[in-house]
Amino acid sequence: MTKNIFIASAEPYTGKSVIAFGMINMLLAKTQKVGYFKPIIAQDDPNKKDEHVEAMLDYFSLPVNYEDAFAFTRQEMLHQSEDSGGIINTIISKYKKLEDNYDFTVIEGSDFLGEGTAFEFESNALMAKNLGAPVLIVVSGKNKTASQLFKSAINIYRNFLLRDVQVLGVVANMVNPEEADRIKQALSNQLPAELLIAVIPTETGLQSPTMKEITLALGGEVLFGTELLDNQVDNFVTGAMMLPNFLRHIKDNLLIVTPGDRGDIIIGALQANLSANYPKVAGIVLTAGSLPDEPIIKLIEGLQTIIPIIAVQKGTFETTTTIGGIHSKITIENKKKIALAIELFEKYVDIKALDDKIITFSYQGITPHMFQYQLVKWAKRDKKHIVLPEGNDERILKAVEKLITQDIVDITLLGDPIEITNSIKRLGLNLDINSLKIHNPAHSAHYSDYVNTLHELRKNKNVNLEMARDMMTDVSYFGTMMVYKGDADGMVSGAVHTTQHTIRPALQFVKTKPGVSVVSSIFFMCLPERVAIFGDCAVNPNPTAQQLAEIAISSAESSAKFGIEPRIAMLSYSSGTSGEGEDVERVRAATAIVKARHPELKIEGPIQYDAAVDPLVGKQKLPGSEVAGRASVLIFPDLNTGNNTYKAVQRETGALAIGPMLQGLNKPINDLSRGCTVDDIFNTVVITAIQCQDI
């Protein structure tokens, strides 16, 4: 079951707020814990609340703070448009804090008002995808032919699919009532059967502005009728004709626009409103700054019920142009419109079908932004202590600043305390020295104990006490011993030292888990549209079939632990039974071992890379496979292939590679590349902390 839904459009004024009100009302009938989130709001004035967000929260008394219900104003988003990653990360962070408190959250996309609508669609698609929310598309039928509406709906649907956004349904709103049934049938025929299709006819009561909205839009002064400013305006007419002719134009809920010196029109309109023989008049707007003569004012003041009379400085033409461009909003002050919106939703949307789709829907995959957010969240849930042996490296110190600021882990740095302290000051880092532990191995209170422990563990390998003393001054040995003795939960090194230097101590005395004969590595490849696991790309040059099988099993366990459903592809230069040779047979044998030991795992091999990740190629080469075209764990046949492939994919796609993360050791020890960045160090420490949580 999904825990959220994203209501999206691709044009302004689709009436998607009707769907939002209806959705929340529907959900509140099932649970009281319903949240609302609108990532981008239209209100740019920091001193004013967004009327729509305020209406959603207040009408349903949702327990959501206003500031928590959005991430950016529209102008803020446009100003940061070049940093789409930063925008998405902020939105994910705010949304996830909200989501944790509710059983279901309704997310409403942006409004497509003003410039930048192409960027806005991309942003909405990114938001829906990264929040793991299925989309309910809302298209407008206003001023469109049936053909134009079909084309609009299908194009928006396809554009979301092209961006790997999952769609739950399509709602055509504000449709000509006479064509509603035909349009619903046509949409059902042209869109996939699994989509919810709903068609909502035009409802004048929602589209018509109130006298208050018109007054605000015109900047007018209310002369009379303040208590009736909620009057609905369905039509307006210019009172520039003679009175008898004017009276013939009066319709229900009519607004009269006339200069203030047309006393005959003013009195005629007021009298018509009181007459049982004429429709109701909504109000009067007096233009050009002119007011009625005093006798007419006196006459109006004597009436028991007075419709709103508004005075504006603008001329008649400018006034009518402004009125014609007003788009009515559903605000908290007009509860009748909210009730009408909910009524329309319940009448024209199949609520049972929608509820069933929500229950059965399962979002597929995880995006890089979601994955990185989730990693930090997981690391924080059980704070661990990580030792970083290369405490003098500037990149290490900058990563530590981020880790400590976000309160993700406790840190011990190895190195000279004075040198490290001076480096922190020189770099201007916001790091409280008291929040860190800094050890110089040779001067540490643990030194003698660690030396004796190492001697005891390695004396059968001819390591005498003097050798142990010398080895324990090495930061890699000291850091690994901290982990072995339980003085730290995990270790990350390799920014300065080689892989061999980093993991040799771990292989000597931390050793591998029971039943595991080989230490291997994986990278979390954060591709533009998904996260995949690549292994082994860093440790084993030419694994045997047995070792390949162990690497695959360890990688599947890591995949599941980190929230990625394992679908294992055992890679080779051929797929299925098409190839022969020693290398292919080794992969085939490894696949058979995995199937025998873990029949529950989804695995395919041998399989080529393109067949593993491309659905069309996978379907063609291995029809019926559960893995082909959908692989999430890719096991390379040797280090040469794996290391070159991960670097090629990283370079050509711009993917973020998190790792390598070592697998198979009794305790978490991870290796960095000597070319690592601050973010690489940060991410590796985070995944190490998560590994520690199972120890």
XYZ file of C-alpha atoms in Angstrom:
695
model
C 0.000 0.000 0.000
C 1.217 3.472 -0.814
C 1.369 6.054 1.980
C 1.036 9.063 -0.291
C -0.316 10.450 -3.532
C 0.896 13.336 -5.683
C -1.814 15.456 -7.341
C -0.241 16.989 -10.442
C -1.110 19.068 -13.467
C 0.891 20.517 -16.335
C -1.006 23.767 -16.836
C -2.537 26.501 -14.670
C -6.093 26.581 -13.338
C -6.966 22.885 -13.660
C -8.959 22.907 -10.424
C -6.692 20.298 -8.820
C -7.601 21.795 -5.452
C -10.997 20.099 -5.902
C -9.187 16.766 -6.018
C -7.029 17.673 -3.011
C -10.056 18.582 -0.871
C -11.884 15.459 -1.995
C -8.900 13.178 -1.358
C -8.343 14.417 2.184
C -12.044 14.154 2.991
C -12.058 10.579 1.654
C -8.976 9.620 3.681
C -10.244 11.165 6.913
C -13.146 8.734 6.766
C -10.582 5.944 7.232
C -7.937 7.495 9.484
C -7.467 10.685 11.480
C -3.736 10.750 10.750
C -3.748 12.448 7.339
C -1.012 14.884 6.326
C -0.876 17.534 3.606
C 2.228 18.804 1.799
C 2.574 21.304 -1.050
C 6.306 21.488 -1.868
C 6.067 24.727 -3.868
C 3.586 27.439 -2.874
C 2.504 30.456 -4.917
C 2.602 32.962 -2.038
C 5.919 34.848 -2.127
C 5.135 37.415 0.586
C 6.742 36.097 3.811
C 4.241 38.115 5.835
C 1.235 36.343 4.325
C 0.130 32.740 4.376
C -0.646 30.845 1.202
C -4.453 30.893 1.067
C -4.771 27.430 -0.425
C -2.475 25.727 2.080
C -4.213 27.574 4.901
C -7.616 26.409 3.639
C -6.505 22.765 3.450
C -5.112 22.770 6.979
C -7.857 24.815 8.648
C -10.946 23.305 7.018
C -10.018 19.757 8.032
C -8.221 20.804 11.252
C -5.181 18.841 10.090
C -2.471 18.608 12.768
C 0.175 20.053 10.432
C 2.030 23.275 11.194
C 1.776 25.763 8.340
C 5.582 26.070 8.020
C 5.883 22.281 7.741
C 3.360 22.058 4.892
C 5.672 23.491 2.203
C 9.357 23.666 1.285
C 9.757 26.664 -1.056
C 7.865 29.622 -2.432
C 7.739 29.703 -6.214
C 10.259 32.545 -6.418
C 12.666 30.730 -4.101
C 12.499 27.683 -6.342
C 13.116 29.700 -9.510
C 16.091 31.466 -7.919
C 17.622 28.083 -7.101
C 16.637 26.401 -10.367
C 20.261 25.630 -11.262
C 20.608 23.573 -8.082
C 17.875 21.014 -8.704
C 19.653 18.503 -6.476
C 19.614 20.921 -3.551
C 15.930 21.698 -4.137
C 14.999 18.010 -4.167
C 17.081 17.239 -1.073
C 15.352 20.019 0.883
C 11.910 18.856 -0.268
C 12.663 15.235 0.657
C 13.936 16.282 4.079
C 10.854 18.391 4.875
C 8.462 15.791 3.493
C 10.008 12.857 5.340
C 9.760 14.672 8.665
C 6.062 15.190 7.926
C 5.414 11.696 6.569
C 6.655 9.977 9.715
C 3.723 11.402 11.688
C 0.867 10.332 9.397
C -0.725 7.221 7.944
C -1.194 8.935 4.578
C -0.034 12.212 3.060
C -1.639 14.101 0.176
C 0.995 15.969 -1.835
C -0.129 18.722 -4.183
C 2.042 19.825 -7.086
C 2.797 23.391 -8.115
C 0.360 25.691 -9.907
C 2.111 26.601 -13.195
C 1.537 30.316 -12.774
C 3.857 32.690 -14.614
C 7.214 31.932 -16.200
C 9.249 28.751 -16.074
C 6.482 26.208 -16.694
C 8.813 23.770 -18.525
C 11.131 23.743 -15.518
C 8.070 23.438 -13.314
C 6.899 20.207 -14.973
C 10.356 18.692 -14.589
C 10.340 19.746 -10.942
C 6.946 18.137 -10.313
C 8.085 14.900 -11.947
C 11.269 14.922 -9.857
C 9.313 15.638 -6.691
C 6.814 12.822 -7.249
C 9.553 10.356 -8.101
C 11.823 11.268 -5.213
C 8.982 11.248 -2.700
C 7.972 7.791 -3.910
C 4.454 9.005 -4.670
C 2.144 7.777 -7.446
C 0.686 10.623 -9.479
C -2.966 11.489 -9.971
C -2.987 13.705 -13.070
C -5.532 16.529 -13.335
C -6.217 18.071 -16.755
C -8.568 20.934 -17.547
C -11.335 20.689 -20.113
C -12.062 24.417 -19.973
C -12.027 26.067 -23.413
C -10.842 22.806 -25.013
C -12.410 20.590 -27.615
C -12.720 16.912 -26.799
C -9.795 16.213 -29.139
C -7.600 18.796 -27.420
C -8.468 17.345 -24.034
C -7.576 13.788 -25.127
C -4.263 14.963 -26.538
C -3.442 16.943 -23.395
C -4.213 14.033 -21.053
C -2.261 11.488 -23.071
C 0.757 13.777 -23.515
C 0.974 14.513 -19.784
C 0.620 10.820 -18.956
C 3.382 9.869 -21.403
C 5.658 12.643 -20.165
C 5.408 11.331 -16.616
C 6.114 7.789 -17.823
C 9.170 8.986 -19.765
C 10.524 10.281 -16.460
C 9.835 6.948 -14.734
C 7.047 8.432 -12.631
C 4.280 5.982 -11.787
C 0.746 7.184 -12.533
C -2.334 6.111 -10.582
C -5.019 7.847 -12.618
C -6.213 10.764 -14.742
C -8.963 13.226 -13.816
C -10.435 15.497 -16.488
C -11.901 18.499 -14.680
C -14.169 21.355 -15.828
C -15.490 19.351 -18.772
C -18.533 20.331 -20.847
C -21.364 18.411 -19.106
C -22.863 17.369 -22.440
C -19.608 15.645 -23.453
C -18.603 14.190 -20.070
C -19.692 10.587 -20.732
C -18.132 10.503 -24.207
C -14.869 11.945 -22.904
C -14.690 9.424 -20.071
C -15.232 6.550 -22.485
C -12.612 7.877 -24.897
C -10.020 8.348 -22.140
C -10.732 4.842 -20.853
C -10.177 3.461 -24.358
C -6.928 5.355 -24.991
C -5.225 5.050 -21.599
C -4.116 1.823 -19.847
C -6.906 -0.145 -18.185
C -5.210 -0.087 -14.772
C -5.524 3.708 -14.524
C -8.351 5.354 -12.616
C -10.292 7.588 -15.026
C -12.646 10.298 -13.768
C -14.430 13.160 -15.527
C -15.838 16.097 -13.547
C -18.221 18.458 -15.384
C -17.903 22.218 -15.167
C -19.429 23.629 -11.989
C -20.181 27.353 -12.145
C -20.281 27.569 -8.370
C -16.561 26.793 -8.168
C -15.360 28.885 -11.086
C -17.317 32.020 -10.276
C -15.465 34.599 -8.144
C -17.047 36.227 -5.124
C -17.579 39.959 -4.710
C -14.738 39.908 -2.203
C -12.320 38.423 -4.751
C -13.390 41.024 -7.297
C -12.959 43.841 -4.782
C -9.427 42.672 -3.953
C -8.486 42.244 -7.611
C -9.707 45.764 -8.441
C -8.340 47.396 -5.297
C -11.845 48.746 -4.750
C -13.517 50.488 -1.832
C -16.643 48.876 -0.376
C -19.354 51.539 -0.106
C -22.262 49.277 0.835
C -23.071 45.610 1.378
C -20.013 44.411 3.298
C -21.989 41.531 4.770
C -22.776 40.170 1.272
C -19.234 40.133 -0.165
C -19.462 36.340 -0.445
C -22.055 36.800 -3.206
C -21.100 34.680 -6.198
C -20.616 36.414 -9.567
C -21.494 34.221 -12.547
C -21.628 36.974 -15.185
C -21.009 40.692 -15.526
C -22.437 43.396 -17.775
C -21.507 46.998 -18.503
C -24.348 49.363 -17.644
C -23.811 51.838 -20.465
C -27.245 51.517 -22.100
C -30.662 52.966 -21.332
C -32.422 51.477 -18.304
C -35.128 49.464 -20.150
C -32.521 47.819 -22.363
C -30.270 47.216 -19.372
C -33.012 45.410 -17.439
C -33.360 42.912 -20.300
C -29.699 41.827 -19.731
C -30.028 40.952 -16.055
C -29.146 37.315 -15.273
C -28.816 35.438 -12.004
C -25.730 36.377 -9.937
C -24.963 39.278 -12.279
C -22.344 41.958 -11.567
C -23.102 45.412 -13.000
C -20.144 47.594 -14.000
C -21.129 51.236 -14.529
C -19.849 54.773 -13.934
C -20.950 56.290 -10.612
C -22.966 59.012 -12.328
C -25.404 56.504 -13.881
C -27.969 56.838 -11.098
C -30.663 55.258 -13.269
C -28.656 52.042 -13.731
C -27.747 51.911 -10.036
C -31.342 52.355 -8.834
C -32.635 49.996 -11.521
C -30.187 47.282 -10.453
C -31.075 47.671 -6.773
C -34.786 47.528 -7.521
C -34.401 44.528 -9.834
C -32.603 42.675 -7.049
C -35.597 43.264 -4.754
C -38.179 42.372 -7.404
C -39.633 38.881 -7.576
C -39.725 39.255 -11.355
C -35.955 39.592 -11.855
C -32.967 37.360 -11.052
C -30.643 38.038 -8.140
C -27.991 40.716 -8.677
C -24.573 39.936 -7.124
C -23.262 43.490 -6.853
C -22.341 46.784 -8.517
C -18.919 48.212 -9.401
C -18.749 51.998 -9.894
C -15.887 52.979 -12.219
C -13.747 56.034 -12.971
C -13.744 57.255 -9.358
C -17.195 58.823 -9.702
C -19.831 58.367 -6.995
C -23.631 58.702 -7.120
C -25.201 62.045 -6.288
C -26.215 62.656 -2.674
C -29.967 61.966 -3.192
C -29.168 58.532 -4.625
C -26.760 57.791 -1.752
C -29.524 58.746 0.669
C -31.980 56.459 -1.128
C -29.532 53.520 -0.963
C -28.869 54.065 2.725
C -32.559 53.645 3.413
C -32.749 50.166 1.914
C -33.021 47.233 4.305
C -30.851 44.889 2.224
C -28.086 46.351 0.106
C -26.001 44.320 -2.331
C -22.264 45.135 -2.398
C -21.475 48.419 -4.143
C -17.774 48.897 -4.889
C -16.008 52.070 -6.048
C -12.825 51.889 -8.171
C -10.574 54.484 -9.765
C -10.067 52.540 -12.992
C -12.104 53.207 -16.110
C -14.846 50.883 -17.262
C -12.789 49.099 -19.939
C -9.834 48.415 -17.638
C -12.193 47.290 -14.895
C -14.054 44.784 -17.074
C -10.755 43.447 -18.432
C -9.522 42.820 -14.896
C -12.768 41.129 -13.877
C -12.640 38.877 -16.927
C -9.177 37.663 -15.919
C -10.037 36.724 -12.336
C -9.638 33.045 -11.446
C -11.602 32.198 -8.349
C -9.796 30.478 -5.488
C -11.168 28.159 -2.868
C -10.274 29.818 0.430
C -11.116 29.047 4.031
C -13.523 32.006 4.058
C -15.758 30.334 1.500
C -16.720 27.043 3.081
C -19.602 26.648 0.625
C -17.101 26.235 -2.195
C -15.091 23.708 -0.201
C -18.241 21.707 0.504
C -19.171 21.887 -3.190
C -15.683 20.697 -4.212
C -15.983 17.682 -1.910
C -19.478 16.959 -3.229
C -18.236 16.988 -6.842
C -15.337 14.684 -5.979
C -17.622 12.176 -4.291
C -20.111 12.287 -7.161
C -17.765 11.894 -10.116
C -14.712 10.021 -8.769
C -15.090 6.301 -8.096
C -13.935 6.416 -4.478
C -13.943 2.642 -4.008
C -11.811 2.134 -7.112
C -9.416 4.862 -5.971
C -9.197 3.343 -2.512
C -8.480 -0.096 -3.992
C -5.687 1.316 -6.151
C -4.123 3.037 -3.143
C -4.243 -0.223 -1.172
C -2.752 -2.361 -3.948
C -0.224 0.161 -5.263
C 3.441 -0.509 -4.532
C 6.040 2.035 -5.616
C 8.863 0.420 -7.575
C 12.482 1.385 -7.037
C 14.330 4.051 -5.114
C 15.908 7.220 -6.488
C 19.429 8.400 -5.594
C 18.086 11.349 -3.595
C 15.697 9.094 -1.664
C 18.491 6.599 -1.069
C 20.936 9.182 0.293
C 18.277 10.659 2.564
C 17.373 7.183 3.807
C 21.023 6.341 4.501
C 21.435 9.315 6.827
C 18.119 8.548 8.531
C 19.119 4.918 9.108
C 22.539 5.916 10.440
C 20.934 8.295 12.945
C 18.460 5.773 14.342
C 21.243 4.005 16.298
C 24.246 6.316 16.579
C 27.589 4.552 16.152
C 31.251 5.348 16.843
C 33.554 5.400 13.800
C 37.347 5.692 13.848
C 39.094 7.564 11.024
C 42.833 6.751 11.036
C 43.790 9.527 8.593
C 42.939 12.417 10.901
C 45.386 14.870 9.329
C 43.805 14.760 5.861
C 41.844 17.919 4.996
C 39.106 15.967 3.213
C 38.619 13.800 6.277
C 38.280 16.854 8.515
C 35.758 18.521 6.183
C 33.690 15.329 6.090
C 33.845 15.109 9.888
C 32.438 18.641 10.098
C 29.355 17.509 8.135
C 28.994 14.299 10.130
C 29.217 16.015 13.516
C 27.002 18.952 12.484
C 24.258 16.528 11.424
C 24.810 14.417 14.565
C 25.110 11.206 12.549
C 28.019 9.442 14.300
C 30.596 9.820 17.048
C 34.113 10.205 15.673
C 37.627 9.295 16.770
C 40.493 10.711 14.698
C 43.961 9.176 14.744
C 47.015 11.393 14.459
C 48.832 14.127 16.315
C 46.233 16.093 18.343
C 48.101 19.406 17.975
C 48.456 19.035 14.197
C 44.801 18.050 13.803
C 43.625 20.942 15.991
C 45.741 23.400 13.998
C 44.365 22.027 10.717
C 40.785 22.466 11.942
C 41.510 26.101 12.839
C 43.400 26.764 9.588
C 40.528 25.387 7.501
C 38.002 27.464 9.455
C 35.862 24.431 10.199
C 32.893 24.682 12.517
C 34.115 21.833 14.680
C 34.136 21.754 18.452
C 37.340 19.939 19.421
C 35.556 18.663 22.510
C 33.071 16.809 20.285
C 35.917 14.653 18.926
C 38.256 12.056 20.322
C 41.792 12.399 18.949
C 44.383 9.689 19.627
C 48.050 9.505 18.759
C 48.493 5.698 18.716
C 51.939 5.676 20.343
C 50.754 7.906 23.205
C 47.289 6.416 23.671
C 46.234 4.891 26.967
C 45.148 1.856 24.912
C 48.549 1.356 23.277
C 49.984 -1.277 25.630
C 46.756 -3.274 25.739
C 46.476 -3.214 21.941
C 50.122 -4.301 21.566
C 49.602 -7.265 23.878
C 46.373 -8.230 22.121
C 48.016 -8.110 18.688
C 50.966 -10.169 19.940
C 48.611 -12.776 21.364
C 46.548 -12.952 18.169
C 49.527 -13.102 15.796
C 52.283 -14.871 17.730
C 51.571 -18.058 15.807
C 52.500 -16.031 12.700
C 55.876 -15.183 14.266
C 54.852 -11.693 15.410
C 56.890 -11.006 18.540
C 56.213 -8.281 21.109
C 58.638 -5.806 19.564
C 57.059 -6.266 16.144
C 53.611 -5.792 17.682
C 54.751 -2.519 19.267
C 55.979 -1.251 15.929
C 52.849 -2.388 14.070
C 50.549 -0.743 16.612
C 52.028 2.698 15.884
C 50.536 2.311 12.407
C 47.154 4.049 12.276
C 45.567 1.250 10.227
C 46.500 -1.380 12.817
C 45.532 0.865 15.729
C 42.163 1.778 14.183
C 41.384 -1.830 13.314
C 42.272 -2.905 16.857
C 39.887 -0.264 18.232
C 37.118 -1.953 16.253
C 38.248 -5.455 17.255
C 38.276 -4.522 20.958
C 34.915 -2.729 20.771
C 36.366 0.738 21.430
C 34.907 1.802 18.072
C 32.100 0.259 16.046
C 33.657 0.633 12.608
C 36.592 2.080 10.682
C 36.954 4.021 7.428
C 40.377 4.595 5.878
C 42.127 4.740 2.501
C 42.122 8.462 1.664
C 45.912 8.348 2.006
C 46.725 4.643 2.333
C 46.397 1.836 -0.198
C 43.571 -0.690 -0.105
C 46.016 -3.381 0.962
C 47.320 -1.226 3.813
C 43.773 -0.546 4.988
C 42.324 -4.038 4.961
C 45.408 -6.173 5.800
C 44.958 -5.784 9.589
C 41.267 -6.657 9.285
C 42.072 -9.847 7.382
C 44.702 -10.750 9.997
C 42.611 -10.527 13.155
C 39.066 -9.213 12.586
C 38.652 -12.018 10.039
C 35.613 -13.086 8.030
C 32.155 -14.095 9.199
C 31.350 -17.785 9.728
C 30.602 -19.463 6.408
C 32.275 -16.686 4.410
C 35.615 -17.438 2.800
C 36.111 -14.241 0.848
C 35.968 -10.524 1.613
C 34.344 -8.637 -1.245
C 33.132 -5.145 -2.015
C 30.147 -3.387 -3.515
C 29.453 0.086 -4.811
C 26.037 1.700 -4.508
C 25.684 3.212 -7.978
C 23.276 6.143 -7.734
C 22.261 6.311 -11.390
C 20.046 9.160 -12.624
C 16.844 7.104 -12.280
C 17.634 4.344 -9.756
C 20.171 2.858 -7.357
C 21.988 -0.341 -8.327
C 24.657 -2.416 -6.587
C 27.882 -3.279 -8.424
C 30.169 -6.002 -7.027
C 33.009 -6.860 -6.779
C 34.784 -3.825 -8.188
C 37.603 -3.339 -5.682
C 39.002 -6.469 -4.011
C 39.042 -9.843 -5.822
C 40.983 -9.989 -9.118
C 39.850 -13.402 -10.422
C 37.215 -15.001 -8.189
C 36.404 -18.688 -8.532
C 32.852 -19.915 -9.095
C 32.515 -20.526 -5.348
C 33.818 -17.036 -4.571
C 31.529 -15.444 -7.171
C 28.586 -17.204 -5.534
C 29.612 -15.886 -2.106
C 30.017 -12.374 -3.521
C 26.515 -12.594 -5.013
C 24.976 -13.834 -1.746
C 26.754 -11.186 0.351
C 25.711 -8.492 -2.131
C 22.086 -9.633 -2.023
C 22.137 -9.445 1.783
C 23.610 -5.936 1.631
C 21.054 -4.925 -0.985
C 18.134 -6.012 1.183
C 19.640 -4.360 4.266
C 19.853 -1.051 2.426
C 16.266 -1.153 1.145
C 16.920 -2.344 -2.418
C 15.078 -5.479 -3.534
C 17.826 -7.876 -4.691
C 17.492 -9.065 -8.282
C 20.902 -10.529 -9.074
C 22.504 -10.498 -12.517
C 25.624 -12.678 -12.847
C 27.338 -10.827 -15.670
C 29.222 -12.359 -18.569
C 29.815 -11.729 -22.262
C 26.836 -13.936 -23.209
C 23.282 -14.441 -21.993
C 21.560 -17.693 -21.128
C 22.840 -20.717 -23.014
C 24.211 -18.806 -26.000
C 27.880 -18.787 -24.961
C 30.588 -21.308 -24.156
C 34.040 -21.159 -22.637
C 35.769 -21.201 -19.265
C 34.670 -17.706 -18.198
C 31.020 -18.301 -19.064
C 31.000 -21.700 -17.368
C 32.455 -20.172 -14.202
C 29.576 -17.674 -14.072
C 27.058 -20.416 -14.854
C 28.448 -22.587 -12.061
C 28.366 -19.664 -9.607
C 24.720 -19.029 -10.484
C 23.875 -22.677 -9.831
C 25.589 -22.538 -6.417
C 23.553 -19.482 -5.403
C 20.305 -21.118 -6.534
C 21.102 -24.251 -4.559
C 22.049 -22.392 -1.365
C 19.375 -19.685 -1.582
C 16.479 -20.768 -3.814
C 14.462 -17.755 -2.613
C 16.785 -15.290 -4.374
C 15.937 -13.929 -7.817
C 19.058 -14.540 -9.900
C 19.938 -14.803 -13.585
C 23.232 -15.832 -15.111
C 25.142 -15.748 -17.253
C 23.647 -12.522 -18.585
C 25.048 -9.534 -20.463
C 24.954 -6.050 -18.951
C 22.466 -4.654 -21.485
C 20.096 -7.585 -20.996
C 20.346 -7.117 -17.235
C 19.391 -3.428 -17.130
C 17.403 -2.688 -20.318
C 13.814 -4.050 -20.192
C 13.494 -4.326 -23.974
C 16.804 -6.143 -24.451
C 16.138 -8.318 -21.410
C 12.725 -9.356 -22.703
C 14.203 -10.208 -26.091
C 17.184 -12.226 -24.836
C 15.669 -13.864 -21.750
C 11.849 -13.775 -21.997
C 10.071 -14.629 -18.775
C 13.052 -13.810 -16.563
C 12.345 -12.085 -13.221
C 15.734 -10.377 -13.390
C 16.437 -9.524 -17.033
C 15.897 -5.815 -17.654
C 15.292 -5.175 -13.932
C 18.530 -6.222 -12.229
C 19.420 -4.309 -9.069
C 22.532 -6.286 -8.062
C 25.131 -6.705 -10.802
C 27.962 -9.161 -10.112
C 30.977 -8.800 -12.398
C 33.065 -11.851 -13.338
C 36.402 -10.287 -12.354
C 37.990 -7.149 -10.917
C 39.189 -5.865 -14.281
C 35.653 -5.847 -15.697
C 34.013 -4.549 -12.540
C 36.420 -1.727 -11.776
C 36.462 -0.420 -15.337
C 32.684 -0.703 -15.715
C 31.831 1.171 -12.523
C 34.238 3.964 -13.461
C 32.896 4.136 -17.027
C 29.283 4.274 -15.836
C 30.193 6.878 -13.227
C 31.974 9.068 -15.772
C 29.482 8.741 -18.637
C 26.234 9.060 -16.655
C 27.362 11.367 -13.856
C 26.283 8.706 -11.354
C 27.347 8.980 -7.738
C 29.258 5.873 -6.631
C 29.026 5.288 -2.877
C 31.660 2.873 -1.638
C 33.366 0.546 -1.847
C 31.671 -1.131 1.084
C 33.460 -4.273 2.234
C 31.403 -7.408 2.866
C 32.190 -10.566 4.783
C 34.232 -9.210 7.702
C 33.120 -9.800 11.280
C 33.137 -6.053 11.898
C 32.770 -3.097 9.496
C 36.061 -1.889 8.006
C 35.764 0.148 4.808
C 38.268 1.404 2.292
C 38.319 4.761 0.494
C 39.863 5.618 -2.840
C 42.898 7.876 -2.575
C 41.113 10.200 -4.986
C 38.026 10.382 -2.778
C 36.079 13.586 -2.250
C 34.609 14.970 0.962
C 31.199 13.602 -0.080
C 32.724 10.167 -0.745
C 34.111 10.099 2.791
C 30.813 11.315 4.255
C 28.812 8.650 2.420
C 31.231 5.848 3.289
C 31.137 6.735 6.990
C 27.325 6.737 6.836
C 27.104 3.264 5.252
C 29.718 1.991 7.709
C 27.573 3.234 10.595
C 24.587 1.363 9.155
C 26.668 -1.818 8.834
C 27.574 -1.460 12.513
C 23.939 -1.599 13.569
C 23.746 -5.354 12.958
C 26.923 -6.178 14.846
